Amino acid sequence: MKIGCPTEIKPQEFRVGISPDAAREAVQHGHQVLIQKGAGLGAGFTDADYLTSGAVVIDTAEEIFATADMIVKVKEPQAVERKMLREGQLLFTYLHLAPDPAQTTDLLESGCTAIAYETVTDAHGGLPLLAPMSEVAGRLAPQVGAWTLQKANGGRGILMGGVPGVAPAKVAVIGGGVVGTHAAKIAAGMGADVTILDRSLTRLKYLDDVFGRDFKNQYSTAGATADLVRDADMVIGAVLIPGAEAPKLVSRAMLSEMKPGAALVDVAIDQGGCFETSRATTHADPIYEVDGIMHYCVANMPGAVARTSTQALGNATLPFMLNLANKGWRQACEDDPHLLNGLNVHAGKLTYYAVGKALGLDVISPAIALKS
Ligand SMILES: NC(=O)c1ccc[n+]([C@@H]2O[C@H](COP(=O)([O-])OP(=O)(O)OC[C@H]3O[C@@H](n4cnc5c(N)ncnc54)[C@H](O)[C@@H]3O)[C@@H](O)[C@H]2O)c1
């Protein structure tokens, strides 16, 4: 198969769909990898790295879209890219179609087959191609929060781990899923005094069994949240209610009870944020202050560490990409129902019910798409 990987063109996106390591594996399986000139630079991979891996470096995205059987990307195709997709071509990338009618219409009109990273599932009910980015954002949260706490950035001037004779920072993590667990691990590793809140008793039991000595856990009620937030130097927002906007768990009124210069890191900002005063920010201007409390609300946190993020995403996508290339999408999806769950669009038809419901469009079952 000819596997094409264009340069990402969405603003502030530095990741790349295929790393040189992934390209090497695809080449070893007998495929041709076409990588756009400079596509890896944002993640620290040069064209020479790709050439060494056996990939072919191509000058333009137009040539890649015109010749590749499968396009592998990171972000959803932008309007100019969607115009280049063609009938029968396979697209494997993040799509997030539900809030994006324009993209959905274009993909349907192109006649391509599109498999969305975010709806591929695993045997444990997880989303294996979303999880790596949650791991990255979670581990980054205490790092950016620690920076925000520094005096020059408007923070309280508190060191995460304290020093002998001086207490460490108190960190409250709201939501103990993938983001929250990784955030708590790193914050505890930095020496902070960490408590994680969740509403799932099953999750709390797991956290207690595995991390009971590293950080505390507590059931998330409004009262427990208010108590912890009042006492915290840093609060990390990491809740998710699938398919819904994040609940607002810290109100503006609560800010006045917090310690001046405390830091709020709202990782859930991509779902609207879980603090009332959150608004999305960018890596160029990541923090702002409300009522004396510093807010960090970058919606695409993994972009800050594009190299790590590219490698983490590539580790998760590689087995699926190889199966798609080795077997063709039909056989690969027939053999793996979790990959089939990723099928969102095929030959002008939507195949993912939640997207159809959100946009009021007809949907055919993925099983029928496999036969068509
Ligand atoms: N900003 C970014 O760059 C970035 C990157 C990755 C993920 N995210 C976002 O981070 C959020 C968390 O993602 P995740 O992968 O950890 O999800 P997850 O499903 O693994 O975990 C969410 C957790 O929130 C808990 N929860 C739900 N309601 C709660 C409440 N009221 N109080 C306490 N806990 C509650 C759930 O029980 C669950 O354990 C999502 O909104 C996701 O989109 C943002």
Short mmCIF file of C-alpha atoms and ligand atoms in Angstrom, two decimals:
data_model
loop_
_atom_site.label_atom_id
_atom_site.label_comp_id
_atom_site.label_asym_id
_atom_site.label_seq_id
_atom_site.Cartn_x
_atom_site.Cartn_y
_atom_site.Cartn_z
CA MET A 1 0.00 0.00 0.00
CA LYS A 2 1.08 3.58 -0.56
CA ILE A 3 0.78 5.32 2.83
CA GLY A 4 0.85 9.13 2.66
CA CYS A 5 1.60 11.51 5.50
CA PRO A 6 1.21 15.24 4.78
CA THR A 7 2.50 18.09 6.95
CA GLU A 8 -0.12 19.16 9.51
CA ILE A 9 -1.50 22.57 8.55
CA LYS A 10 -3.84 23.34 11.47
CA PRO A 11 -2.44 26.36 13.36
CA GLN A 12 -0.20 25.46 16.35
CA GLU A 13 -0.05 21.77 15.35
CA PHE A 14 3.52 20.45 15.44
CA ARG A 15 2.89 16.72 15.58
CA VAL A 16 3.19 14.43 12.56
CA GLY A 17 1.08 11.37 11.72
CA ILE A 18 3.97 8.95 11.09
CA SER A 19 7.30 9.02 12.93
CA PRO A 20 10.47 7.71 11.25
CA ASP A 21 10.24 4.57 13.44
CA ALA A 22 6.66 3.90 12.31
CA ALA A 23 7.68 4.56 8.70
CA ARG A 24 10.48 2.00 9.02
CA GLU A 25 8.05 -0.66 10.23
CA ALA A 26 5.61 0.04 7.41
CA VAL A 27 8.43 -0.20 4.88
CA GLN A 28 9.58 -3.48 6.43
CA HIS A 29 6.05 -4.79 5.85
CA GLY A 30 6.46 -4.03 2.15
CA HIS A 31 4.60 -0.71 2.00
CA GLN A 32 5.70 2.57 0.52
CA VAL A 33 5.62 5.55 2.90
CA LEU A 34 5.27 8.98 1.30
CA ILE A 35 6.12 11.75 3.74
CA GLN A 36 5.79 15.43 2.89
CA LYS A 37 9.01 17.42 2.94
CA GLY A 38 9.49 18.95 6.40
CA ALA A 39 6.45 17.18 7.88
CA GLY A 40 8.40 15.96 10.91
CA LEU A 41 10.32 19.12 11.70
CA GLY A 42 7.89 20.39 14.35
CA ALA A 43 8.42 17.13 16.24
CA GLY A 44 12.18 17.17 15.70
CA PHE A 45 12.33 14.61 12.85
CA THR A 46 14.27 15.64 9.73
CA ASP A 47 13.69 14.51 6.14
CA ALA A 48 16.99 12.64 6.44
CA ASP A 49 15.54 10.63 9.37
CA TYR A 50 12.66 9.56 7.14
CA LEU A 51 14.95 8.74 4.21
CA THR A 52 17.02 6.54 6.53
CA SER A 53 13.81 4.76 7.51
CA GLY A 54 13.12 3.97 3.87
CA ALA A 55 10.34 6.53 3.36
CA VAL A 56 10.08 8.66 0.21
CA VAL A 57 10.11 12.42 0.78
CA ILE A 58 7.56 14.23 -1.40
CA ASP A 59 7.49 17.97 -2.06
CA THR A 60 3.79 18.77 -1.78
CA ALA A 61 0.62 17.65 -0.03
CA GLU A 62 -1.12 17.63 -3.44
CA GLU A 63 1.19 14.85 -4.69
CA ILE A 64 0.65 12.84 -1.51
CA PHE A 65 -3.14 13.09 -1.65
CA ALA A 66 -3.09 12.27 -5.37
CA THR A 67 -1.04 9.07 -5.02
CA ALA A 68 -1.55 7.56 -1.53
CA ASP A 69 -4.01 4.73 -0.88
CA MET A 70 -4.15 5.67 2.81
CA ILE A 71 -3.59 9.09 4.37
CA VAL A 72 -2.35 9.04 7.98
CA LYS A 73 -2.52 12.33 9.88
CA VAL A 74 -2.95 13.78 13.36
CA LYS A 75 -5.64 16.47 13.12
CA GLU A 76 -8.87 16.40 11.14
CA PRO A 77 -8.33 17.32 7.47
CA GLN A 78 -8.68 21.04 6.91
CA ALA A 79 -10.95 22.38 4.11
CA VAL A 80 -8.10 22.57 1.58
CA GLU A 81 -7.08 18.98 2.39
CA ARG A 82 -10.65 17.69 2.20
CA LYS A 83 -10.85 18.91 -1.40
CA MET A 84 -7.94 16.59 -2.24
CA LEU A 85 -9.46 13.41 -0.75
CA ARG A 86 -10.84 11.02 -3.34
CA GLU A 87 -13.25 8.14 -3.71
CA GLY A 88 -11.91 4.90 -2.28
CA GLN A 89 -9.07 6.61 -0.41
CA LEU A 90 -8.62 5.63 3.24
CA LEU A 91 -8.19 8.36 5.86
CA PHE A 92 -6.86 7.46 9.33
CA THR A 93 -6.68 10.40 11.78
CA TYR A 94 -8.51 12.29 14.57
CA LEU A 95 -11.81 13.56 13.10
CA HIS A 96 -14.19 14.73 15.92
CA LEU A 97 -17.07 14.98 13.43
CA ALA A 98 -19.99 15.52 15.84
CA PRO A 99 -19.46 19.28 16.29
CA ASP A 100 -18.20 19.77 12.71
CA PRO A 101 -20.93 19.65 10.02
CA ALA A 102 -18.72 21.27 7.34
CA GLN A 103 -16.05 18.59 7.67
CA THR A 104 -18.66 15.83 7.75
CA THR A 105 -20.29 17.07 4.53
CA ASP A 106 -16.93 17.29 2.77
CA LEU A 107 -15.87 13.80 3.85
CA LEU A 108 -19.20 12.36 2.69
CA GLU A 109 -18.90 14.14 -0.66
CA SER A 110 -15.31 12.97 -1.18
CA GLY A 111 -16.35 9.29 -1.22
CA CYS A 112 -13.41 8.40 1.03
CA THR A 113 -13.40 5.85 3.86
CA ALA A 114 -12.53 7.57 7.15
CA ILE A 115 -11.51 5.86 10.38
CA ALA A 116 -11.40 8.21 13.38
CA TYR A 117 -8.75 7.68 16.06
CA GLU A 118 -11.09 8.93 18.79
CA THR A 119 -13.75 6.24 18.31
CA VAL A 120 -11.47 3.18 18.03
CA THR A 121 -12.05 1.13 21.19
CA ASP A 122 -10.25 -1.55 23.20
CA ALA A 123 -11.31 -4.67 25.09
CA HIS A 124 -11.46 -2.79 28.43
CA GLY A 125 -13.96 -0.17 27.24
CA GLY A 126 -11.19 2.40 26.74
CA LEU A 127 -10.24 4.61 23.80
CA PRO A 128 -6.67 3.51 23.03
CA LEU A 129 -5.94 6.24 20.49
CA LEU A 130 -7.17 9.04 22.77
CA ALA A 131 -5.49 7.73 25.93
CA PRO A 132 -1.90 8.62 24.94
CA MET A 133 -2.82 12.30 24.58
CA SER A 134 -4.58 12.22 27.96
CA GLU A 135 -1.42 10.67 29.43
CA VAL A 136 0.66 13.49 27.94
CA ALA A 137 -1.72 16.26 29.08
CA GLY A 138 -1.98 14.70 32.54
CA ARG A 139 1.78 14.48 33.02
CA LEU A 140 2.23 18.00 31.67
CA ALA A 141 -0.39 19.54 33.99
CA PRO A 142 1.73 19.65 37.21
CA GLN A 143 4.72 20.83 35.16
CA VAL A 144 2.83 23.86 33.75
CA GLY A 145 1.05 24.33 37.07
CA ALA A 146 4.41 24.47 38.88
CA TRP A 147 5.58 27.12 36.41
CA THR A 148 2.33 29.07 36.93
CA LEU A 149 2.90 28.99 40.71
CA GLN A 150 6.22 30.82 40.31
CA LYS A 151 6.14 34.42 41.50
CA ALA A 152 7.22 35.96 38.18
CA ASN A 153 4.25 34.30 36.49
CA GLY A 154 1.73 35.68 38.99
CA GLY A 155 1.68 32.61 41.22
CA ARG A 156 1.99 32.15 44.98
CA GLY A 157 5.74 31.60 44.80
CA ILE A 158 5.52 28.04 46.06
CA LEU A 159 7.86 25.17 45.20
CA MET A 160 6.05 21.89 44.50
CA GLY A 161 8.21 19.77 46.76
CA GLY A 162 8.99 22.41 49.41
CA VAL A 163 12.41 21.91 51.07
CA PRO A 164 13.39 20.35 54.40
CA GLY A 165 11.55 22.39 57.01
CA VAL A 166 9.08 23.94 54.51
CA ALA A 167 5.83 22.21 53.54
CA PRO A 168 5.27 21.15 49.92
CA ALA A 169 2.51 22.53 47.69
CA LYS A 170 -1.00 21.12 48.14
CA VAL A 171 -2.43 19.85 44.87
CA ALA A 172 -6.06 18.82 44.31
CA VAL A 173 -6.82 16.82 41.16
CA ILE A 174 -10.52 16.68 40.23
CA GLY A 175 -11.19 13.55 38.13
CA GLY A 176 -9.17 10.37 38.54
CA GLY A 177 -9.27 8.98 34.98
CA VAL A 178 -6.32 8.89 32.59
CA VAL A 179 -5.46 12.62 32.84
CA GLY A 180 -6.01 12.83 36.60
CA THR A 181 -4.03 9.72 37.46
CA HIS A 182 -1.03 10.78 35.39
CA ALA A 183 -1.24 14.31 36.81
CA ALA A 184 -1.35 12.99 40.39
CA LYS A 185 1.58 10.64 39.78
CA ILE A 186 3.79 13.44 38.49
CA ALA A 187 2.70 15.96 41.14
CA ALA A 188 3.42 13.38 43.86
CA GLY A 189 6.74 12.62 42.17
CA MET A 190 7.61 16.33 42.42
CA GLY A 191 7.06 16.04 46.16
CA ALA A 192 3.67 17.76 46.39
CA ASP A 193 0.93 16.77 48.83
CA VAL A 194 -1.69 15.42 46.39
CA THR A 195 -5.36 14.46 46.73
CA ILE A 196 -7.41 13.13 43.83
CA LEU A 197 -11.23 13.34 43.68
CA ASP A 198 -13.49 11.11 41.62
CA ARG A 199 -17.15 10.11 41.56
CA SER A 200 -16.51 6.51 40.59
CA LEU A 201 -16.01 4.25 43.62
CA THR A 202 -14.52 1.59 41.35
CA ARG A 203 -11.95 4.08 40.18
CA LEU A 204 -11.22 5.26 43.74
CA LYS A 205 -10.68 1.66 44.84
CA TYR A 206 -8.22 1.16 41.98
CA LEU A 207 -6.38 4.39 42.81
CA ASP A 208 -6.24 3.43 46.47
CA ASP A 209 -4.89 -0.06 45.72
CA VAL A 210 -2.25 1.12 43.28
CA PHE A 211 -1.27 4.59 44.54
CA GLY A 212 -2.45 4.58 48.16
CA ARG A 213 0.98 5.54 49.45
CA ASP A 214 1.72 8.14 46.77
CA PHE A 215 -1.41 10.29 46.96
CA LYS A 216 -4.73 10.47 48.80
CA ASN A 217 -8.13 9.96 47.22
CA GLN A 218 -11.54 11.23 48.13
CA TYR A 219 -15.11 10.87 46.85
CA SER A 220 -16.05 13.93 44.82
CA THR A 221 -18.93 15.78 46.47
CA ALA A 222 -19.50 19.55 46.23
CA GLY A 223 -18.44 19.86 49.88
CA ALA A 224 -15.25 17.81 49.56
CA THR A 225 -14.33 19.74 46.40
CA ALA A 226 -14.89 23.12 48.10
CA ASP A 227 -12.77 22.11 51.12
CA LEU A 228 -9.86 20.89 49.00
CA VAL A 229 -9.98 23.83 46.58
CA ARG A 230 -9.93 26.32 49.49
CA ASP A 231 -6.80 24.69 50.88
CA ALA A 232 -5.00 24.02 47.56
CA ASP A 233 -2.04 25.78 45.99
CA MET A 234 -2.88 24.09 42.67
CA VAL A 235 -6.10 22.56 41.35
CA ILE A 236 -6.01 20.37 38.24
CA GLY A 237 -9.34 19.89 36.42
CA ALA A 238 -9.47 16.44 34.76
CA VAL A 239 -13.11 15.36 34.71
CA LEU A 240 -14.93 13.86 31.76
CA ILE A 241 -18.54 12.93 31.32
CA PRO A 242 -18.47 11.19 27.92
CA GLY A 243 -20.44 13.02 25.26
CA ALA A 244 -21.27 15.96 27.55
CA GLU A 245 -19.80 19.33 28.42
CA ALA A 246 -17.58 19.27 31.52
CA PRO A 247 -19.50 20.06 34.74
CA LYS A 248 -18.53 23.37 36.39
CA LEU A 249 -17.15 22.15 39.72
CA VAL A 250 -15.39 25.34 40.86
CA SER A 251 -17.52 28.49 40.76
CA ARG A 252 -16.27 32.06 40.55
CA ALA A 253 -17.47 32.63 44.10
CA MET A 254 -15.11 29.90 45.30
CA LEU A 255 -12.08 31.78 43.94
CA SER A 256 -12.40 34.43 46.65
CA GLU A 257 -11.95 31.71 49.28
CA MET A 258 -8.77 30.36 47.65
CA LYS A 259 -5.22 31.34 48.51
CA PRO A 260 -4.13 34.37 46.41
CA GLY A 261 -1.86 33.30 43.55
CA ALA A 262 -3.06 29.67 43.58
CA ALA A 263 -3.04 27.97 40.17
CA LEU A 264 -5.97 26.38 38.34
CA VAL A 265 -4.94 24.08 35.47
CA ASP A 266 -8.08 23.16 33.50
CA VAL A 267 -7.16 20.19 31.32
CA ALA A 268 -10.87 19.58 30.66
CA ILE A 269 -11.02 22.91 28.79
CA ASP A 270 -11.44 21.03 25.49
CA GLN A 271 -14.85 19.95 26.83
CA GLY A 272 -15.72 23.46 28.01
CA GLY A 273 -13.67 23.37 31.22
CA CYS A 274 -14.64 22.41 34.78
CA PHE A 275 -14.00 25.81 36.40
CA GLU A 276 -16.60 28.55 35.85
CA THR A 277 -13.87 31.10 35.09
CA SER A 278 -12.01 28.96 32.50
CA ARG A 279 -11.60 30.12 28.91
CA ALA A 280 -9.43 28.41 26.32
CA THR A 281 -5.91 29.81 25.93
CA THR A 282 -2.99 29.03 23.60
CA HIS A 283 0.64 28.03 24.12
CA ALA A 284 1.59 31.55 23.00
CA ASP A 285 -0.40 33.14 25.87
CA PRO A 286 -1.28 30.30 28.23
CA ILE A 287 -2.19 31.92 31.57
CA TYR A 288 -4.47 34.67 32.85
CA GLU A 289 -5.69 35.88 36.22
CA VAL A 290 -9.22 36.10 37.65
CA ASP A 291 -9.83 37.40 41.19
CA GLY A 292 -6.18 36.82 42.09
CA ILE A 293 -6.18 33.17 40.92
CA MET A 294 -3.96 32.14 38.00
CA HIS A 295 -5.61 30.05 35.26
CA TYR A 296 -3.84 27.80 32.71
CA CYS A 297 -6.37 26.57 30.11
CA VAL A 298 -4.55 25.45 26.94
CA ALA A 299 -6.90 23.32 24.84
CA ASN A 300 -4.18 21.36 22.99
CA MET A 301 -1.64 20.74 25.75
CA PRO A 302 0.11 17.81 23.96
CA GLY A 303 1.25 20.30 21.27
CA ALA A 304 3.73 21.74 23.80
CA VAL A 305 5.66 18.48 23.73
CA ALA A 306 5.15 17.61 20.07
CA ARG A 307 7.96 15.07 19.94
CA THR A 308 6.81 13.04 22.94
CA SER A 309 3.21 13.34 21.73
CA THR A 310 4.07 12.18 18.21
CA GLN A 311 5.90 9.15 19.59
CA ALA A 312 3.12 8.33 22.07
CA LEU A 313 0.41 8.65 19.42
CA GLY A 314 2.50 6.67 16.94
CA ASN A 315 2.96 3.80 19.41
CA ALA A 316 -0.81 3.56 19.72
CA THR A 317 -1.71 3.99 16.03
CA LEU A 318 1.08 1.82 14.54
CA PRO A 319 -0.53 -1.64 15.01
CA PHE A 320 -3.81 -0.38 13.53
CA MET A 321 -2.04 1.37 10.65
CA LEU A 322 -0.10 -1.78 9.84
CA ASN A 323 -3.25 -3.92 9.92
CA LEU A 324 -5.04 -1.47 7.63
CA ALA A 325 -2.10 -1.50 5.23
CA ASN A 326 -1.46 -5.25 5.38
CA LYS A 327 -5.04 -6.44 5.08
CA GLY A 328 -6.93 -3.52 3.53
CA TRP A 329 -9.52 -1.70 5.63
CA ARG A 330 -12.35 -4.20 5.05
CA GLN A 331 -10.45 -7.27 6.25
CA ALA A 332 -8.73 -5.34 9.05
CA CYS A 333 -12.10 -4.09 10.35
CA GLU A 334 -13.75 -7.48 9.90
CA ASP A 335 -11.00 -9.07 12.01
CA ASP A 336 -11.06 -6.37 14.70
CA PRO A 337 -14.41 -5.00 15.93
CA HIS A 338 -12.56 -2.31 17.90
CA LEU A 339 -11.05 -0.92 14.71
CA LEU A 340 -14.48 -1.18 13.04
CA ASN A 341 -15.79 1.11 15.82
CA GLY A 342 -13.47 3.72 14.36
CA LEU A 343 -15.25 3.71 11.00
CA ASN A 344 -17.11 7.02 10.71
CA VAL A 345 -17.56 7.51 6.97
CA HIS A 346 -17.63 5.17 3.97
CA ALA A 347 -18.43 5.91 0.34
CA GLY A 348 -20.71 8.87 1.02
CA LYS A 349 -22.44 7.37 4.07
CA LEU A 350 -22.02 8.06 7.78
CA THR A 351 -21.33 4.92 9.79
CA TYR A 352 -21.13 6.29 13.34
CA TYR A 353 -24.45 6.71 15.16
CA ALA A 354 -23.44 9.42 17.65
CA VAL A 355 -22.24 11.65 14.80
CA GLY A 356 -25.45 11.07 12.82
CA LYS A 357 -27.52 11.87 15.90
CA ALA A 358 -25.56 15.05 16.64
CA LEU A 359 -25.84 16.31 13.06
CA GLY A 360 -29.29 14.95 12.17
CA LEU A 361 -27.91 12.80 9.33
CA ASP A 362 -28.73 9.25 8.22
CA VAL A 363 -26.35 6.51 9.30
CA ILE A 364 -25.75 2.99 8.00
CA SER A 365 -24.31 0.32 10.26
CA PRO A 366 -20.56 -0.27 9.94
CA ALA A 367 -21.33 -3.95 9.28
CA ILE A 368 -23.34 -2.96 6.19
CA ALA A 369 -20.57 -0.61 5.07
CA LEU A 370 -18.15 -3.56 5.23
CA LYS A 371 -20.25 -5.44 2.69
CA SER A 372 -20.81 -2.48 0.34
N1 LIG B 1 -6.38 20.13 27.25
C1 LIG B 1 -5.85 19.11 26.60
O1 LIG B 1 -4.89 19.26 25.84
C2 LIG B 1 -6.39 17.73 26.82
C3 LIG B 1 -5.67 16.60 26.40
C4 LIG B 1 -6.18 15.33 26.68
C5 LIG B 1 -7.42 15.21 27.35
N2 LIG B 1 -8.10 16.34 27.71
C6 LIG B 1 -9.38 16.31 28.44
O2 LIG B 1 -9.17 15.91 29.79
C7 LIG B 1 -10.39 15.45 30.33
C8 LIG B 1 -10.17 14.12 31.08
O3 LIG B 1 -9.82 13.11 30.12
P1 LIG B 1 -9.52 11.62 30.57
O4 LIG B 1 -8.93 10.93 29.38
O5 LIG B 1 -8.78 11.61 31.86
O6 LIG B 1 -11.00 11.05 30.83
P2 LIG B 1 -11.35 9.76 31.70
O7 LIG B 1 -12.71 9.32 31.23
O8 LIG B 1 -10.23 8.78 31.70
O9 LIG B 1 -11.48 10.32 33.19
C9 LIG B 1 -12.47 11.22 33.60
C10 LIG B 1 -12.76 10.97 35.07
O10 LIG B 1 -13.61 12.02 35.53
C11 LIG B 1 -14.40 11.43 36.55
N3 LIG B 1 -15.52 12.31 36.87
C12 LIG B 1 -16.65 12.56 36.19
N4 LIG B 1 -17.41 13.46 36.85
C13 LIG B 1 -16.72 13.80 37.98
C14 LIG B 1 -16.96 14.68 39.08
N5 LIG B 1 -18.07 15.41 39.15
N6 LIG B 1 -16.01 14.78 40.04
C15 LIG B 1 -14.88 14.07 39.97
N7 LIG B 1 -14.60 13.21 38.98
C16 LIG B 1 -15.51 13.07 38.00
C17 LIG B 1 -14.80 10.09 35.96
O11 LIG B 1 -15.29 9.19 36.94
C18 LIG B 1 -13.48 9.64 35.33
O12 LIG B 1 -12.72 8.83 36.22
C19 LIG B 1 -11.34 15.33 29.12
O13 LIG B 1 -12.15 16.46 29.08
C20 LIG B 1 -10.41 15.32 27.95
O14 LIG B 1 -11.03 15.75 26.76
C21 LIG B 1 -7.61 17.58 27.45
#
